[in-house]
Amino acid sequence: MGSYLKYSRKRISRHALRNLLWTRQTLSLTVQSLNLPVVSKLLERIVVKQLLTHLDMHQLLPRLQSAYRSKHSTETALVKVISDILLATDAGDLAALVLLDLSTAFDTVDHGILLRRLETFGLNGIPLRWFKSYLVGRRQHVRTTASSSAPTVIVCGVPQGSVLGHILFLLYIADLQSLIEHYDLRPQHFADDTQIYGFCSPLASSCAALQSRISECIDAVSSWMKSNRLQLSTAKTEIIWLATGRRVYVRCQRNLSASALIKSHQLLWFVILGSTSTVIC
């Protein structure tokens, strides 16, 4: 299932594949001689369908996560953020938007934390043991034309290129939504990309209060990431202030917060003029 594993590429007939899937006792004996990625993805699709049915039935999926879900996409995420910002700026408020990104997010998922988190979504007993067998005990090695390294047990990360890994990652970071909303800010997620935004009146005191909430929120998110073995990509972090032309005279401090994550980045101002925006750093 992992991209680094070595598989043989023997062809298999439909009849043989059907017998393989229905004969449970022969699966462990013969699967190594087959094209494992194909067989595993067939099984994963069945599991994903059942898992999503469970999550949808009990409304457990993060409502502001737009990745890897039916009727959700980058377009729905973009429309939601832009619509909220335009409504606020049309009412005369200022908007602040923080763009966060994770470094190698799928490769640093802690298996123990993920399994405990799956329990909070109602997965226990046989289903939880199945997910544990899916995650734990995988091995990987690096191979070149002339040599190959010794196999190493994979202790973290979800399988790259798998069908199930993406859904598991969404559940792994699901708590971020409530954490951001605790600071009276709005989150929007697309996989490992997170947007945090909020609004305030053009009064200096309101602007300062929003800056303070953003600072505290980013520090809390950074701490949450570290405790869950994830790492924010500071090189891709951006903070943008948005306002209409008549509000451009309101300048919030460029030093947004005490957070080192924010201090290391340039703050941008965007003036919303109809359907166009102009940077006025």
mmCIF file of C-alpha atoms in Angstrom:
data_model
loop_
_atom_site.group_PDB
_atom_site.id
_atom_site.type_symbol
_atom_site.label_atom_id
_atom_site.label_comp_id
_atom_site.label_asym_id
_atom_site.label_seq_id
_atom_site.Cartn_x
_atom_site.Cartn_y
_atom_site.Cartn_z
ATOM 1 C CA MET A 1 0.000 0.000 0.000
ATOM 2 C CA GLY A 2 2.897 2.347 0.604
ATOM 3 C CA SER A 3 4.695 3.981 -2.267
ATOM 4 C CA TYR A 4 8.082 2.654 -1.085
ATOM 5 C CA LEU A 5 7.110 -0.992 -0.878
ATOM 6 C CA LYS A 6 8.235 -3.470 -3.496
ATOM 7 C CA TYR A 7 5.533 -5.393 -5.292
ATOM 8 C CA SER A 8 5.557 -7.990 -8.049
ATOM 9 C CA ARG A 9 3.374 -7.158 -11.027
ATOM 10 C CA LYS A 10 1.860 -10.505 -11.971
ATOM 11 C CA ARG A 11 -1.392 -10.365 -13.870
ATOM 12 C CA ILE A 12 -4.518 -11.818 -12.309
ATOM 13 C CA SER A 13 -7.777 -12.819 -13.962
ATOM 14 C CA ARG A 14 -11.179 -11.588 -12.843
ATOM 15 C CA HIS A 15 -12.081 -15.092 -11.717
ATOM 16 C CA ALA A 16 -8.915 -15.374 -9.623
ATOM 17 C CA LEU A 17 -9.491 -11.935 -8.109
ATOM 18 C CA ARG A 18 -13.057 -12.822 -7.177
ATOM 19 C CA ASN A 19 -11.918 -16.026 -5.516
ATOM 20 C CA LEU A 20 -9.198 -14.112 -3.710
ATOM 21 C CA LEU A 21 -11.594 -11.547 -2.256
ATOM 22 C CA TRP A 22 -14.123 -14.137 -1.158
ATOM 23 C CA THR A 23 -11.703 -16.770 0.161
ATOM 24 C CA ARG A 24 -10.433 -15.181 3.350
ATOM 25 C CA GLN A 25 -8.065 -17.940 4.366
ATOM 26 C CA THR A 26 -6.043 -17.665 1.147
ATOM 27 C CA LEU A 27 -5.690 -13.882 1.203
ATOM 28 C CA SER A 28 -2.673 -13.715 3.486
ATOM 29 C CA LEU A 29 -0.917 -16.502 1.576
ATOM 30 C CA THR A 30 -1.339 -15.200 -1.947
ATOM 31 C CA VAL A 31 -1.573 -11.425 -1.658
ATOM 32 C CA GLN A 32 2.199 -10.968 -1.750
ATOM 33 C CA SER A 33 2.377 -12.455 -5.229
ATOM 34 C CA LEU A 34 -0.311 -10.145 -6.634
ATOM 35 C CA ASN A 35 -0.508 -6.532 -7.593
ATOM 36 C CA LEU A 36 -1.186 -5.461 -4.000
ATOM 37 C CA PRO A 37 -1.984 -1.770 -4.677
ATOM 38 C CA VAL A 38 -4.977 -2.778 -6.831
ATOM 39 C CA VAL A 39 -6.318 -5.299 -4.330
ATOM 40 C CA SER A 40 -5.781 -3.019 -1.351
ATOM 41 C CA LYS A 41 -7.511 -0.072 -2.991
ATOM 42 C CA LEU A 42 -10.554 -2.206 -3.764
ATOM 43 C CA LEU A 43 -10.768 -3.101 -0.086
ATOM 44 C CA GLU A 44 -10.083 0.479 0.989
ATOM 45 C CA ARG A 45 -12.920 1.807 -1.166
ATOM 46 C CA ILE A 46 -15.329 -0.532 0.608
ATOM 47 C CA VAL A 47 -14.051 0.616 3.994
ATOM 48 C CA VAL A 48 -14.190 4.309 3.001
ATOM 49 C CA LYS A 49 -17.788 3.946 1.841
ATOM 50 C CA GLN A 50 -18.823 2.368 5.143
ATOM 51 C CA LEU A 51 -16.805 4.864 7.176
ATOM 52 C CA LEU A 52 -18.277 7.897 5.390
ATOM 53 C CA THR A 53 -21.777 6.470 5.796
ATOM 54 C CA HIS A 54 -21.173 6.219 9.555
ATOM 55 C CA LEU A 55 -19.700 9.720 9.776
ATOM 56 C CA ASP A 56 -22.467 11.306 7.667
ATOM 57 C CA MET A 57 -25.220 9.504 9.545
ATOM 58 C CA HIS A 58 -24.000 10.864 12.869
ATOM 59 C CA GLN A 59 -22.814 14.217 11.429
ATOM 60 C CA LEU A 60 -19.268 13.693 12.663
ATOM 61 C CA LEU A 61 -17.316 15.093 9.710
ATOM 62 C CA PRO A 62 -15.978 18.644 10.199
ATOM 63 C CA ARG A 63 -18.542 20.859 8.483
ATOM 64 C CA LEU A 64 -15.889 23.340 7.301
ATOM 65 C CA GLN A 65 -13.574 20.766 5.727
ATOM 66 C CA SER A 66 -13.912 20.783 1.918
ATOM 67 C CA ALA A 67 -11.389 18.101 0.901
ATOM 68 C CA TYR A 68 -12.101 14.492 -0.103
ATOM 69 C CA ARG A 69 -15.835 14.824 0.423
ATOM 70 C CA SER A 70 -18.790 14.513 -1.896
ATOM 71 C CA LYS A 71 -20.164 17.866 -3.106
ATOM 72 C CA HIS A 72 -17.161 19.705 -1.652
ATOM 73 C CA SER A 73 -14.123 21.073 -3.470
ATOM 74 C CA THR A 74 -11.620 23.914 -3.610
ATOM 75 C CA GLU A 75 -14.402 25.930 -5.237
ATOM 76 C CA THR A 76 -16.795 25.554 -2.308
ATOM 77 C CA ALA A 77 -14.028 26.503 0.133
ATOM 78 C CA LEU A 78 -13.069 29.555 -1.923
ATOM 79 C CA VAL A 79 -16.659 30.729 -2.351
ATOM 80 C CA LYS A 80 -17.323 30.433 1.391
ATOM 81 C CA VAL A 81 -14.285 32.504 2.411
ATOM 82 C CA ILE A 82 -14.714 35.176 -0.281
ATOM 83 C CA SER A 83 -18.452 35.506 0.360
ATOM 84 C CA ASP A 84 -17.949 36.025 4.105
ATOM 85 C CA ILE A 85 -15.201 38.600 3.530
ATOM 86 C CA LEU A 86 -17.156 40.565 0.925
ATOM 87 C CA LEU A 87 -20.249 40.691 3.131
ATOM 88 C CA ALA A 88 -18.166 42.058 6.010
ATOM 89 C CA THR A 89 -16.280 44.646 3.962
ATOM 90 C CA ASP A 90 -19.477 45.777 2.232
ATOM 91 C CA ALA A 91 -20.839 46.501 5.710
ATOM 92 C CA GLY A 92 -17.817 48.728 6.379
ATOM 93 C CA ASP A 93 -15.754 46.324 8.464
ATOM 94 C CA LEU A 94 -12.145 45.289 8.059
ATOM 95 C CA ALA A 95 -11.227 41.662 7.451
ATOM 96 C CA ALA A 96 -8.106 39.757 8.454
ATOM 97 C CA LEU A 97 -7.215 36.481 6.733
ATOM 98 C CA VAL A 98 -4.486 34.087 7.880
ATOM 99 C CA LEU A 99 -3.307 31.337 5.511
ATOM 100 C CA LEU A 100 -1.686 28.338 7.199
ATOM 101 C CA ASP A 101 -0.047 25.299 5.649
ATOM 102 C CA LEU A 102 1.485 22.146 7.098
ATOM 103 C CA SER A 103 4.857 20.633 6.249
ATOM 104 C CA THR A 104 4.706 16.968 5.125
ATOM 105 C CA ALA A 105 1.430 16.645 6.981
ATOM 106 C CA PHE A 106 0.440 13.148 5.851
ATOM 107 C CA ASP A 107 3.871 11.737 6.757
ATOM 108 C CA THR A 108 3.835 12.846 10.403
ATOM 109 C CA VAL A 109 0.474 11.495 11.578
ATOM 110 C CA ASP A 110 1.036 9.682 14.867
ATOM 111 C CA HIS A 111 -0.583 6.234 14.769
ATOM 112 C CA GLY A 112 -1.331 6.110 18.487
ATOM 113 C CA ILE A 113 -3.001 9.524 18.481
ATOM 114 C CA LEU A 114 -4.956 8.659 15.330
ATOM 115 C CA LEU A 115 -6.303 5.415 16.815
ATOM 116 C CA ARG A 116 -7.389 7.216 19.988
ATOM 117 C CA ARG A 117 -9.069 9.855 17.860
ATOM 118 C CA LEU A 118 -10.929 7.215 15.866
ATOM 119 C CA GLU A 119 -12.441 6.001 19.138
ATOM 120 C CA THR A 120 -13.972 9.442 19.656
ATOM 121 C CA PHE A 121 -15.726 9.011 16.307
ATOM 122 C CA GLY A 122 -17.424 5.834 17.508
ATOM 123 C CA LEU A 123 -14.970 3.297 16.093
ATOM 124 C CA ASN A 124 -14.119 0.547 18.562
ATOM 125 C CA GLY A 125 -13.935 -3.212 18.823
ATOM 126 C CA ILE A 126 -13.387 -5.027 15.525
ATOM 127 C CA PRO A 127 -13.386 -1.858 13.327
ATOM 128 C CA LEU A 128 -10.729 -0.223 15.515
ATOM 129 C CA ARG A 129 -8.595 -3.369 15.459
ATOM 130 C CA TRP A 130 -8.880 -3.413 11.676
ATOM 131 C CA PHE A 131 -7.625 0.169 11.432
ATOM 132 C CA LYS A 132 -4.785 -0.686 13.808
ATOM 133 C CA SER A 133 -3.711 -3.574 11.577
ATOM 134 C CA TYR A 134 -3.972 -1.241 8.573
ATOM 135 C CA LEU A 135 -1.621 1.331 10.115
ATOM 136 C CA VAL A 136 0.781 -0.533 12.389
ATOM 137 C CA GLY A 137 3.622 -2.773 11.255
ATOM 138 C CA ARG A 138 4.177 -1.404 7.764
ATOM 139 C CA ARG A 139 7.708 -1.439 6.419
ATOM 140 C CA GLN A 140 9.507 0.599 3.815
ATOM 141 C CA HIS A 141 12.881 0.524 2.120
ATOM 142 C CA VAL A 142 14.785 2.529 -0.472
ATOM 143 C CA ARG A 143 15.934 0.703 -3.586
ATOM 144 C CA THR A 144 18.274 1.772 -6.339
ATOM 145 C CA THR A 145 19.357 -0.139 -9.411
ATOM 146 C CA ALA A 146 22.331 -1.675 -7.663
ATOM 147 C CA SER A 147 21.279 -2.011 -4.033
ATOM 148 C CA SER A 148 18.477 -1.841 -1.503
ATOM 149 C CA SER A 149 18.369 -0.635 2.084
ATOM 150 C CA ALA A 150 17.193 -2.772 4.980
ATOM 151 C CA PRO A 151 13.433 -2.613 5.643
ATOM 152 C CA THR A 152 12.400 -0.147 8.363
ATOM 153 C CA VAL A 153 9.166 -0.166 10.336
ATOM 154 C CA ILE A 154 6.990 2.890 9.647
ATOM 155 C CA VAL A 155 6.020 4.478 12.966
ATOM 156 C CA CYS A 156 4.000 7.445 11.686
ATOM 157 C CA GLY A 157 2.140 8.724 8.647
ATOM 158 C CA VAL A 158 -0.798 7.494 6.587
ATOM 159 C CA PRO A 159 -0.084 5.489 3.402
ATOM 160 C CA GLN A 160 0.627 7.806 0.486
ATOM 161 C CA GLY A 161 -1.513 7.199 -2.573
ATOM 162 C CA SER A 162 -4.064 5.220 -0.573
ATOM 163 C CA VAL A 163 -7.814 5.745 -0.710
ATOM 164 C CA LEU A 164 -8.318 5.609 3.045
ATOM 165 C CA GLY A 165 -5.369 7.747 4.155
ATOM 166 C CA HIS A 166 -6.984 11.051 3.189
ATOM 167 C CA ILE A 167 -10.124 10.432 5.262
ATOM 168 C CA LEU A 168 -8.027 9.365 8.235
ATOM 169 C CA PHE A 169 -6.085 12.621 8.000
ATOM 170 C CA LEU A 170 -9.303 14.675 8.040
ATOM 171 C CA LEU A 171 -10.352 12.933 11.243
ATOM 172 C CA TYR A 172 -6.886 13.447 12.701
ATOM 173 C CA ILE A 173 -7.103 17.252 12.410
ATOM 174 C CA ALA A 174 -10.855 17.572 13.031
ATOM 175 C CA ASP A 175 -10.352 19.237 16.437
ATOM 176 C CA LEU A 176 -8.760 22.283 14.789
ATOM 177 C CA GLN A 177 -12.162 23.662 13.839
ATOM 178 C CA SER A 178 -13.463 23.974 17.392
ATOM 179 C CA LEU A 179 -10.084 25.294 18.573
ATOM 180 C CA ILE A 180 -10.199 28.196 16.091
ATOM 181 C CA GLU A 181 -13.868 28.949 16.767
ATOM 182 C CA HIS A 182 -13.039 29.222 20.475
ATOM 183 C CA TYR A 183 -11.291 32.519 19.643
ATOM 184 C CA ASP A 184 -14.365 33.852 17.842
ATOM 185 C CA LEU A 185 -12.684 33.402 14.453
ATOM 186 C CA ARG A 186 -13.843 31.507 11.399
ATOM 187 C CA PRO A 187 -11.941 28.498 10.027
ATOM 188 C CA GLN A 188 -12.034 26.930 6.583
ATOM 189 C CA HIS A 189 -10.052 23.799 5.745
ATOM 190 C CA PHE A 190 -9.014 22.045 2.589
ATOM 191 C CA ALA A 191 -6.963 18.978 3.539
ATOM 192 C CA ASP A 192 -3.842 20.364 5.265
ATOM 193 C CA ASP A 193 -4.499 23.985 4.209
ATOM 194 C CA THR A 194 -6.237 26.103 6.830
ATOM 195 C CA GLN A 195 -7.698 29.590 6.491
ATOM 196 C CA ILE A 196 -8.515 31.612 9.602
ATOM 197 C CA TYR A 197 -10.360 34.904 9.268
ATOM 198 C CA GLY A 198 -12.242 37.441 11.305
ATOM 199 C CA PHE A 199 -13.762 40.908 11.088
ATOM 200 C CA CYS A 200 -13.803 44.124 13.074
ATOM 201 C CA SER A 201 -15.014 47.694 12.825
ATOM 202 C CA PRO A 202 -12.502 50.354 11.675
ATOM 203 C CA LEU A 203 -12.113 51.646 15.221
ATOM 204 C CA ALA A 204 -8.571 51.348 16.533
ATOM 205 C CA SER A 205 -9.719 49.460 19.639
ATOM 206 C CA SER A 206 -11.654 46.905 17.558
ATOM 207 C CA CYS A 207 -8.689 46.434 15.260
ATOM 208 C CA ALA A 208 -6.391 45.827 18.226
ATOM 209 C CA ALA A 209 -8.839 43.330 19.724
ATOM 210 C CA LEU A 210 -8.969 41.355 16.477
ATOM 211 C CA GLN A 211 -5.173 41.350 16.263
ATOM 212 C CA SER A 212 -5.010 39.997 19.803
ATOM 213 C CA ARG A 213 -7.477 37.188 19.061
ATOM 214 C CA ILE A 214 -5.590 36.212 15.914
ATOM 215 C CA SER A 215 -2.296 36.169 17.804
ATOM 216 C CA GLU A 216 -3.681 33.981 20.579
ATOM 217 C CA CYS A 217 -5.363 31.682 18.069
ATOM 218 C CA ILE A 218 -2.213 31.172 15.989
ATOM 219 C CA ASP A 219 -0.173 30.434 19.099
ATOM 220 C CA ALA A 220 -2.801 27.910 20.230
ATOM 221 C CA VAL A 221 -2.900 26.271 16.788
ATOM 222 C CA SER A 222 0.896 26.059 16.741
ATOM 223 C CA SER A 223 0.899 24.390 20.179
ATOM 224 C CA TRP A 224 -1.845 21.980 19.089
ATOM 225 C CA MET A 225 0.176 21.074 15.999
ATOM 226 C CA LYS A 226 3.273 20.312 18.060
ATOM 227 C CA SER A 227 1.360 18.159 20.531
ATOM 228 C CA ASN A 228 -0.040 16.163 17.593
ATOM 229 C CA ARG A 229 3.331 15.713 15.839
ATOM 230 C CA LEU A 230 2.436 18.166 13.054
ATOM 231 C CA GLN A 231 4.476 21.162 11.922
ATOM 232 C CA LEU A 232 3.341 24.468 10.441
ATOM 233 C CA SER A 233 5.139 25.601 7.304
ATOM 234 C CA THR A 234 6.265 29.115 8.222
ATOM 235 C CA ALA A 235 7.442 29.748 4.653
ATOM 236 C CA LYS A 236 3.852 29.471 3.409
ATOM 237 C CA THR A 237 2.145 31.413 6.195
ATOM 238 C CA GLU A 238 0.564 34.712 5.158
ATOM 239 C CA ILE A 239 -1.522 37.348 6.911
ATOM 240 C CA ILE A 240 -3.709 39.607 4.785
ATOM 241 C CA TRP A 241 -5.845 42.580 5.796
ATOM 242 C CA LEU A 242 -8.727 43.495 3.502
ATOM 243 C CA ALA A 243 -10.860 46.637 3.298
ATOM 244 C CA THR A 244 -12.835 48.749 0.871
ATOM 245 C CA GLY A 245 -11.343 51.932 -0.545
ATOM 246 C CA ARG A 246 -13.063 54.196 1.947
ATOM 247 C CA ARG A 247 -11.549 52.258 4.847
ATOM 248 C CA VAL A 248 -7.989 52.230 3.547
ATOM 249 C CA TYR A 249 -6.918 54.987 5.932
ATOM 250 C CA VAL A 250 -7.230 52.531 8.817
ATOM 251 C CA ARG A 251 -3.795 50.982 9.263
ATOM 252 C CA CYS A 252 -3.351 48.198 11.804
ATOM 253 C CA GLN A 253 0.066 47.629 13.235
ATOM 254 C CA ARG A 254 2.425 45.712 10.995
ATOM 255 C CA ASN A 255 3.759 43.802 13.973
ATOM 256 C CA LEU A 256 0.597 41.771 14.312
ATOM 257 C CA SER A 257 1.381 39.774 17.431
ATOM 258 C CA ALA A 258 3.981 38.358 19.741
ATOM 259 C CA SER A 259 3.895 35.115 17.793
ATOM 260 C CA ALA A 260 7.228 34.388 16.100
ATOM 261 C CA LEU A 261 5.297 32.574 13.384
ATOM 262 C CA ILE A 262 3.529 35.780 12.375
ATOM 263 C CA LYS A 263 6.419 38.161 13.008
ATOM 264 C CA SER A 264 8.502 36.457 10.344
ATOM 265 C CA HIS A 265 6.058 37.313 7.553
ATOM 266 C CA GLN A 266 5.061 40.413 5.709
ATOM 267 C CA LEU A 267 1.558 41.715 6.276
ATOM 268 C CA LEU A 268 -0.334 42.673 3.145
ATOM 269 C CA TRP A 269 -3.217 45.077 2.682
ATOM 270 C CA PHE A 270 -5.782 44.526 -0.054
ATOM 271 C CA VAL A 271 -8.191 47.244 -1.106
ATOM 272 C CA ILE A 272 -11.407 45.763 -2.467
ATOM 273 C CA LEU A 273 -12.620 47.818 -5.414
ATOM 274 C CA GLY A 274 -15.605 46.125 -6.964
ATOM 275 C CA SER A 275 -14.265 42.853 -8.375
ATOM 276 C CA THR A 276 -10.592 43.825 -8.209
ATOM 277 C CA SER A 277 -8.053 44.022 -5.405
ATOM 278 C CA THR A 278 -4.874 46.096 -5.199
ATOM 279 C CA VAL A 279 -1.936 45.388 -2.910
ATOM 280 C CA ILE A 280 -0.820 48.404 -0.912
ATOM 281 C CA CYS A 281 1.877 46.908 1.368
#
